[in-house]
Amino acid sequence: MSVPQLLRHPWTVFLGRRSLRLFLSLGVVVTASFVMIRLIPGDPVRAALGVDAAPDLVAARRHALGLDAPFLSQYRHYLGDLLHGDLGTSLVTGAPVAELVRTRLPATLEIAGLAFLVTLAVALPVGLLAAVRTRDGRRPRTELVFIAVTAGLAGVPDFVLAAGLTALLAVGLQLLPVAGTAGVESFVLPVLALSLAPTAVLLRIVRVEALKVLNEDYLRTARSKRLTSARRCLRHAAPNMASAVLTVAGSLLPALIAGTVLVEKVFAWPGIGSAMAQSVVAQDYPVVQAMVLVLGTAVLLAGLLVDVLLAVLDPRSAIREM
């Protein structure tokens, strides 16, 4: 294949467009994080040095950090440092922000990744089973319970689930540690708090999509061939609902990643989210900007991955947009 043909290939155009969208979105995230942190009332230097710090010391510190420069000048300086991989220095601790990200990011990825896997592992088989059990109006009570439970869980915020799980399983029954990273069991509560609401949403979508697929002609043909229920579901129903389910699962990722901020705070989890929550209170500009950038980048990369997987599962989805 020649270079011009390669450049005009649908997959090349598709990946190019998605990559361009990714970089433009990253630009919006960078700008939004820079602007929003500066809209928070208060003086970050005064907060870092203390209320009793001498005015001359505060002014000198502001000048050293460039916070007394015009807004656009600060923005240009920030972009220049960012392009060189410099995330700045914490105003509170004086430690490099890049080092803080390096030490905190793995903990966030662990619980976010586990929560997403738990969501898929529970929602796909249980949603499909619920569709099989309630198809054609059968078992209306089971359907009512399913709808009520999933609707209830889907509407509860992550931090409320975190507090409730802590009160029940950690304080009341004393089955799990309240907070921290004391071992494998310490992952249970934060992962549950993050995954319950997305699982409930995805369960409902999987059931609806499965009900549509189960009424298709090829499923009736499979039933007429006396194929087992498990084989019909796994071989015929599941692959044909994969695109729709993956699309919904991908749309849940941003909320799941954003939910780590409050969940980590509740469970004193040493990740990006808890560091961001602490830094917002302390008005630590460089740390907050870096954490927003990291979380935003994670959301955008997850969306790009979902788009590519959808295009792989259904190549026509990439071509139709040309």
C-alpha positions as a Python dict, from the first residue, in 0.01 Angstrom:
ca = {
    (1, 'M'): (0, 0, 0),
    (2, 'S'): (141, 339, -102),
    (3, 'V'): (171, 633, 136),
    (4, 'P'): (-122, 830, -21),
    (5, 'Q'): (-342, 520, 1),
    (6, 'L'): (-237, 465, 361),
    (7, 'L'): (-323, 824, 449),
    (8, 'R'): (-668, 786, 289),
    (9, 'H'): (-737, 452, 454),
    (10, 'P'): (-1052, 463, 671),
    (11, 'W'): (-863, 344, 979),
    (12, 'T'): (-595, 611, 934),
    (13, 'V'): (-859, 882, 901),
    (14, 'F'): (-1052, 740, 1197),
    (15, 'L'): (-749, 730, 1429),
    (16, 'G'): (-635, 1072, 1309),
    (17, 'R'): (-971, 1229, 1387),
    (18, 'R'): (-991, 1063, 1728),
    (19, 'S'): (-635, 1169, 1812),
    (20, 'L'): (-707, 1528, 1709),
    (21, 'R'): (-1017, 1525, 1928),
    (22, 'L'): (-807, 1390, 2215),
    (23, 'F'): (-548, 1669, 2190),
    (24, 'L'): (-814, 1940, 2161),
    (25, 'S'): (-992, 1800, 2465),
    (26, 'L'): (-664, 1790, 2657),
    (27, 'G'): (-619, 2158, 2574),
    (28, 'V'): (-961, 2233, 2721),
    (29, 'V'): (-878, 2033, 3036),
    (30, 'V'): (-545, 2215, 3081),
    (31, 'T'): (-705, 2557, 3037),
    (32, 'A'): (-1006, 2477, 3257),
    (33, 'S'): (-788, 2345, 3541),
    (34, 'F'): (-567, 2655, 3525),
    (35, 'V'): (-861, 2896, 3527),
    (36, 'M'): (-1088, 2725, 3781),
    (37, 'I'): (-829, 2691, 4057),
    (38, 'R'): (-764, 3065, 4034),
    (39, 'L'): (-1133, 3140, 4080),
    (40, 'I'): (-1124, 2992, 4430),
    (41, 'P'): (-1132, 3282, 4679),
    (42, 'G'): (-825, 3334, 4896),
    (43, 'D'): (-449, 3365, 4870),
    (44, 'P'): (-263, 3032, 4823),
    (45, 'V'): (67, 3181, 4941),
    (46, 'R'): (-94, 3315, 5258),
    (47, 'A'): (-256, 2976, 5313),
    (48, 'A'): (80, 2801, 5270),
    (49, 'L'): (283, 3039, 5489),
    (50, 'G'): (18, 3091, 5755),
    (51, 'V'): (-197, 3384, 5857),
    (52, 'D'): (81, 3529, 6072),
    (53, 'A'): (338, 3549, 5792),
    (54, 'A'): (488, 3892, 5730),
    (55, 'P'): (346, 4080, 5430),
    (56, 'D'): (696, 4123, 5284),
    (57, 'L'): (755, 3747, 5301),
    (58, 'V'): (419, 3678, 5135),
    (59, 'A'): (492, 3929, 4858),
    (60, 'A'): (839, 3785, 4798),
    (61, 'R'): (697, 3432, 4781),
    (62, 'R'): (426, 3540, 4537),
    (63, 'H'): (687, 3705, 4317),
    (64, 'A'): (912, 3397, 4327),
    (65, 'L'): (621, 3179, 4215),
    (66, 'G'): (512, 3426, 3948),
    (67, 'L'): (167, 3466, 4103),
    (68, 'D'): (192, 3844, 4086),
    (69, 'A'): (236, 3834, 3707),
    (70, 'P'): (-55, 3905, 3470),
    (71, 'F'): (-297, 3619, 3417),
    (72, 'L'): (-198, 3549, 3056),
    (73, 'S'): (170, 3558, 3148),
    (74, 'Q'): (108, 3297, 3418),
    (75, 'Y'): (-81, 3084, 3166),
    (76, 'R'): (199, 3100, 2908),
    (77, 'H'): (455, 3011, 3175),
    (78, 'Y'): (240, 2718, 3289),
    (79, 'L'): (204, 2584, 2933),
    (80, 'G'): (577, 2617, 2875),
    (81, 'D'): (659, 2419, 3190),
    (82, 'L'): (396, 2160, 3101),
    (83, 'L'): (542, 2103, 2755),
    (84, 'H'): (879, 2035, 2921),
    (85, 'G'): (722, 1783, 3160),
    (86, 'D'): (743, 2015, 3461),
    (87, 'L'): (426, 1998, 3672),
    (88, 'G'): (558, 2249, 3922),
    (89, 'T'): (628, 2237, 4294),
    (90, 'S'): (376, 2206, 4575),
    (91, 'L'): (315, 2535, 4755),
    (92, 'V'): (255, 2351, 5081),
    (93, 'T'): (526, 2082, 5093),
    (94, 'G'): (776, 2214, 4840),
    (95, 'A'): (793, 1866, 4681),
    (96, 'P'): (786, 1819, 4302),
    (97, 'V'): (431, 1760, 4185),
    (98, 'A'): (551, 1501, 3930),
    (99, 'E'): (682, 1287, 4214),
    (100, 'L'): (348, 1316, 4396),
    (101, 'V'): (167, 1203, 4081),
    (102, 'R'): (409, 913, 4035),
    (103, 'T'): (352, 784, 4388),
    (104, 'R'): (-23, 847, 4401),
    (105, 'L'): (-141, 747, 4054),
    (106, 'P'): (-98, 367, 4092),
    (107, 'A'): (-330, 357, 4394),
    (108, 'T'): (-605, 539, 4201),
    (109, 'L'): (-564, 319, 3894),
    (110, 'E'): (-589, 9, 4113),
    (111, 'I'): (-930, 85, 4261),
    (112, 'A'): (-1068, 248, 3944),
    (113, 'G'): (-955, -45, 3728),
    (114, 'L'): (-1086, -304, 3973),
    (115, 'A'): (-1419, -118, 4003),
    (116, 'F'): (-1460, -116, 3624),
    (117, 'L'): (-1377, -487, 3598),
    (118, 'V'): (-1623, -566, 3879),
    (119, 'T'): (-1889, -362, 3699),
    (120, 'L'): (-1843, -559, 3377),
    (121, 'A'): (-1807, -896, 3553),
    (122, 'V'): (-2135, -849, 3741),
    (123, 'A'): (-2348, -650, 3497),
    (124, 'L'): (-2295, -861, 3184),
    (125, 'P'): (-2395, -1207, 3315),
    (126, 'V'): (-2654, -1087, 3568),
    (127, 'G'): (-2818, -849, 3321),
    (128, 'L'): (-2833, -1124, 3059),
    (129, 'L'): (-2974, -1369, 3314),
    (130, 'A'): (-3236, -1113, 3422),
    (131, 'A'): (-3343, -1072, 3059),
    (132, 'V'): (-3376, -1448, 3012),
    (133, 'R'): (-3575, -1487, 3333),
    (134, 'T'): (-3816, -1198, 3267),
    (135, 'R'): (-3855, -1231, 2889),
    (136, 'D'): (-4209, -1209, 2747),
    (137, 'G'): (-4356, -1081, 3075),
    (138, 'R'): (-4252, -1380, 3282),
    (139, 'R'): (-4182, -1343, 3655),
    (140, 'P'): (-4318, -987, 3695),
    (141, 'R'): (-4224, -978, 4063),
    (142, 'T'): (-3862, -1057, 3979),
    (143, 'E'): (-3866, -783, 3718),
    (144, 'L'): (-4014, -534, 3968),
    (145, 'V'): (-3748, -614, 4229),
    (146, 'F'): (-3472, -589, 3967),
    (147, 'I'): (-3592, -248, 3846),
    (148, 'A'): (-3641, -112, 4198),
    (149, 'V'): (-3302, -224, 4330),
    (150, 'T'): (-3103, -108, 4027),
    (151, 'A'): (-3286, 226, 4015),
    (152, 'G'): (-3217, 282, 4383),
    (153, 'L'): (-2848, 199, 4361),
    (154, 'A'): (-2798, 401, 4043),
    (155, 'G'): (-2928, 716, 4211),
    (156, 'V'): (-2710, 703, 4524),
    (157, 'P'): (-2392, 919, 4513),
    (158, 'D'): (-2056, 745, 4556),
    (159, 'F'): (-1971, 917, 4884),
    (160, 'V'): (-2308, 818, 5034),
    (161, 'L'): (-2246, 457, 4934),
    (162, 'A'): (-1895, 483, 5081),
    (163, 'A'): (-2029, 613, 5412),
    (164, 'G'): (-2305, 351, 5424),
    (165, 'L'): (-2071, 63, 5344),
    (166, 'T'): (-1828, 185, 5610),
    (167, 'A'): (-2101, 206, 5872),
    (168, 'L'): (-2238, -139, 5786),
    (169, 'L'): (-1939, -355, 5700),
    (170, 'A'): (-1653, -183, 5881),
    (171, 'V'): (-1806, -25, 6193),
    (172, 'G'): (-2117, -235, 6246),
    (173, 'L'): (-2013, -587, 6145),
    (174, 'Q'): (-1636, -518, 6169),
    (175, 'L'): (-1568, -738, 5867),
    (176, 'L'): (-1340, -498, 5683),
    (177, 'P'): (-1092, -221, 5769),
    (178, 'V'): (-1240, 128, 5791),
    (179, 'A'): (-966, 299, 5589),
    (180, 'G'): (-611, 278, 5462),
    (181, 'T'): (-426, 13, 5267),
    (182, 'A'): (-384, -265, 5521),
    (183, 'G'): (-401, -553, 5271),
    (184, 'V'): (-623, -711, 5008),
    (185, 'E'): (-933, -667, 5223),
    (186, 'S'): (-881, -289, 5226),
    (187, 'F'): (-969, -281, 4854),
    (188, 'V'): (-1320, -419, 4909),
    (189, 'L'): (-1498, -109, 5042),
    (190, 'P'): (-1357, 152, 4800),
    (191, 'V'): (-1407, -79, 4500),
    (192, 'L'): (-1765, -154, 4610),
    (193, 'A'): (-1839, 215, 4665),
    (194, 'L'): (-1711, 299, 4316),
    (195, 'S'): (-1871, 8, 4131),
    (196, 'L'): (-2221, -25, 4280),
    (197, 'A'): (-2385, 267, 4098),
    (198, 'P'): (-2222, 199, 3756),
    (199, 'T'): (-2308, -169, 3792),
    (200, 'A'): (-2673, -85, 3856),
    (201, 'V'): (-2686, 141, 3549),
    (202, 'L'): (-2515, -114, 3326),
    (203, 'L'): (-2737, -395, 3456),
    (204, 'R'): (-3045, -211, 3333),
    (205, 'I'): (-2889, -142, 2992),
    (206, 'V'): (-2769, -501, 2951),
    (207, 'R'): (-3114, -635, 3033),
    (208, 'V'): (-3286, -401, 2785),
    (209, 'E'): (-3038, -483, 2507),
    (210, 'A'): (-3060, -854, 2582),
    (211, 'L'): (-3441, -846, 2563),
    (212, 'K'): (-3413, -692, 2216),
    (213, 'V'): (-3162, -953, 2100),
    (214, 'L'): (-3356, -1245, 2247),
    (215, 'N'): (-3653, -1158, 2025),
    (216, 'E'): (-3450, -1157, 1705),
    (217, 'D'): (-3516, -1418, 1436),
    (218, 'Y'): (-3175, -1583, 1465),
    (219, 'L'): (-3239, -1652, 1837),
    (220, 'R'): (-3571, -1812, 1751),
    (221, 'T'): (-3386, -2024, 1496),
    (222, 'A'): (-3131, -2122, 1759),
    (223, 'R'): (-3412, -2223, 1995),
    (224, 'S'): (-3574, -2429, 1720),
    (225, 'K'): (-3243, -2616, 1681),
    (226, 'R'): (-3272, -2707, 2050),
    (227, 'L'): (-2948, -2537, 2145),
    (228, 'T'): (-2902, -2504, 2520),
    (229, 'S'): (-2994, -2173, 2683),
    (230, 'A'): (-2632, -2111, 2786),
    (231, 'R'): (-2505, -2168, 2431),
    (232, 'R'): (-2770, -1942, 2282),
    (233, 'C'): (-2683, -1662, 2522),
    (234, 'L'): (-2304, -1690, 2503),
    (235, 'R'): (-2268, -1767, 2133),
    (236, 'H'): (-2550, -1566, 1978),
    (237, 'A'): (-2693, -1308, 2219),
    (238, 'A'): (-2381, -1174, 2393),
    (239, 'P'): (-2176, -1089, 2080),
    (240, 'N'): (-2468, -907, 1920),
    (241, 'M'): (-2523, -680, 2220),
    (242, 'A'): (-2152, -614, 2280),
    (243, 'S'): (-2135, -282, 2091),
    (244, 'A'): (-2426, -122, 2275),
    (245, 'V'): (-2306, -246, 2614),
    (246, 'L'): (-1949, -133, 2552),
    (247, 'T'): (-2074, 213, 2450),
    (248, 'V'): (-2264, 251, 2777),
    (249, 'A'): (-1975, 109, 2980),
    (250, 'G'): (-1744, 362, 2820),
    (251, 'S'): (-1981, 647, 2907),
    (252, 'L'): (-1974, 534, 3272),
    (253, 'L'): (-1594, 555, 3294),
    (254, 'P'): (-1572, 935, 3342),
    (255, 'A'): (-1811, 924, 3639),
    (256, 'L'): (-1626, 627, 3784),
    (257, 'I'): (-1288, 797, 3759),
    (258, 'A'): (-1426, 1124, 3896),
    (259, 'G'): (-1582, 932, 4184),
    (260, 'T'): (-1237, 834, 4309),
    (261, 'V'): (-1191, 1188, 4447),
    (262, 'L'): (-1458, 1156, 4717),
    (263, 'V'): (-1425, 781, 4769),
    (264, 'E'): (-1052, 809, 4832),
    (265, 'K'): (-1119, 1089, 5078),
    (266, 'V'): (-1369, 878, 5272),
    (267, 'F'): (-1138, 575, 5293),
    (268, 'A'): (-811, 770, 5332),
    (269, 'W'): (-689, 600, 5016),
    (270, 'P'): (-345, 729, 4910),
    (271, 'G'): (-438, 813, 4553),
    (272, 'I'): (-479, 1106, 4318),
    (273, 'G'): (-833, 1183, 4438),
    (274, 'S'): (-749, 1227, 4806),
    (275, 'A'): (-444, 1440, 4719),
    (276, 'M'): (-665, 1659, 4500),
    (277, 'A'): (-926, 1704, 4774),
    (278, 'Q'): (-659, 1808, 5025),
    (279, 'S'): (-494, 2043, 4777),
    (280, 'V'): (-820, 2222, 4692),
    (281, 'V'): (-867, 2309, 5060),
    (282, 'A'): (-504, 2426, 5086),
    (283, 'Q'): (-529, 2612, 4751),
    (284, 'D'): (-216, 2434, 4632),
    (285, 'Y'): (-238, 2547, 4268),
    (286, 'P'): (27, 2322, 4111),
    (287, 'V'): (-102, 2005, 4278),
    (288, 'V'): (-468, 2067, 4190),
    (289, 'Q'): (-381, 2151, 3829),
    (290, 'A'): (-173, 1835, 3796),
    (291, 'M'): (-439, 1612, 3952),
    (292, 'V'): (-715, 1754, 3731),
    (293, 'L'): (-491, 1707, 3429),
    (294, 'V'): (-413, 1345, 3523),
    (295, 'L'): (-776, 1253, 3590),
    (296, 'G'): (-894, 1434, 3277),
    (297, 'T'): (-632, 1260, 3066),
    (298, 'A'): (-736, 923, 3210),
    (299, 'V'): (-1099, 991, 3115),
    (300, 'L'): (-1006, 1099, 2762),
    (301, 'L'): (-776, 802, 2703),
    (302, 'A'): (-1045, 566, 2829),
    (303, 'G'): (-1290, 723, 2583),
    (304, 'L'): (-1042, 685, 2298),
    (305, 'L'): (-990, 320, 2389),
    (306, 'V'): (-1365, 258, 2388),
    (307, 'D'): (-1398, 425, 2045),
    (308, 'V'): (-1124, 202, 1903),
    (309, 'L'): (-1278, -113, 2054),
    (310, 'L'): (-1618, -20, 1911),
    (311, 'A'): (-1462, 33, 1569),
    (312, 'V'): (-1292, -308, 1595),
    (313, 'L'): (-1618, -477, 1689),
    (314, 'D'): (-1812, -295, 1417),
    (315, 'P'): (-1579, -142, 1152),
    (316, 'R'): (-1876, 22, 982),
    (317, 'S'): (-1910, 255, 1282),
    (318, 'A'): (-1578, 418, 1188),
    (319, 'I'): (-1659, 437, 817),
    (320, 'R'): (-2007, 583, 855),
    (321, 'E'): (-1862, 898, 1009),
    (322, 'M'): (-1635, 973, 709),
}
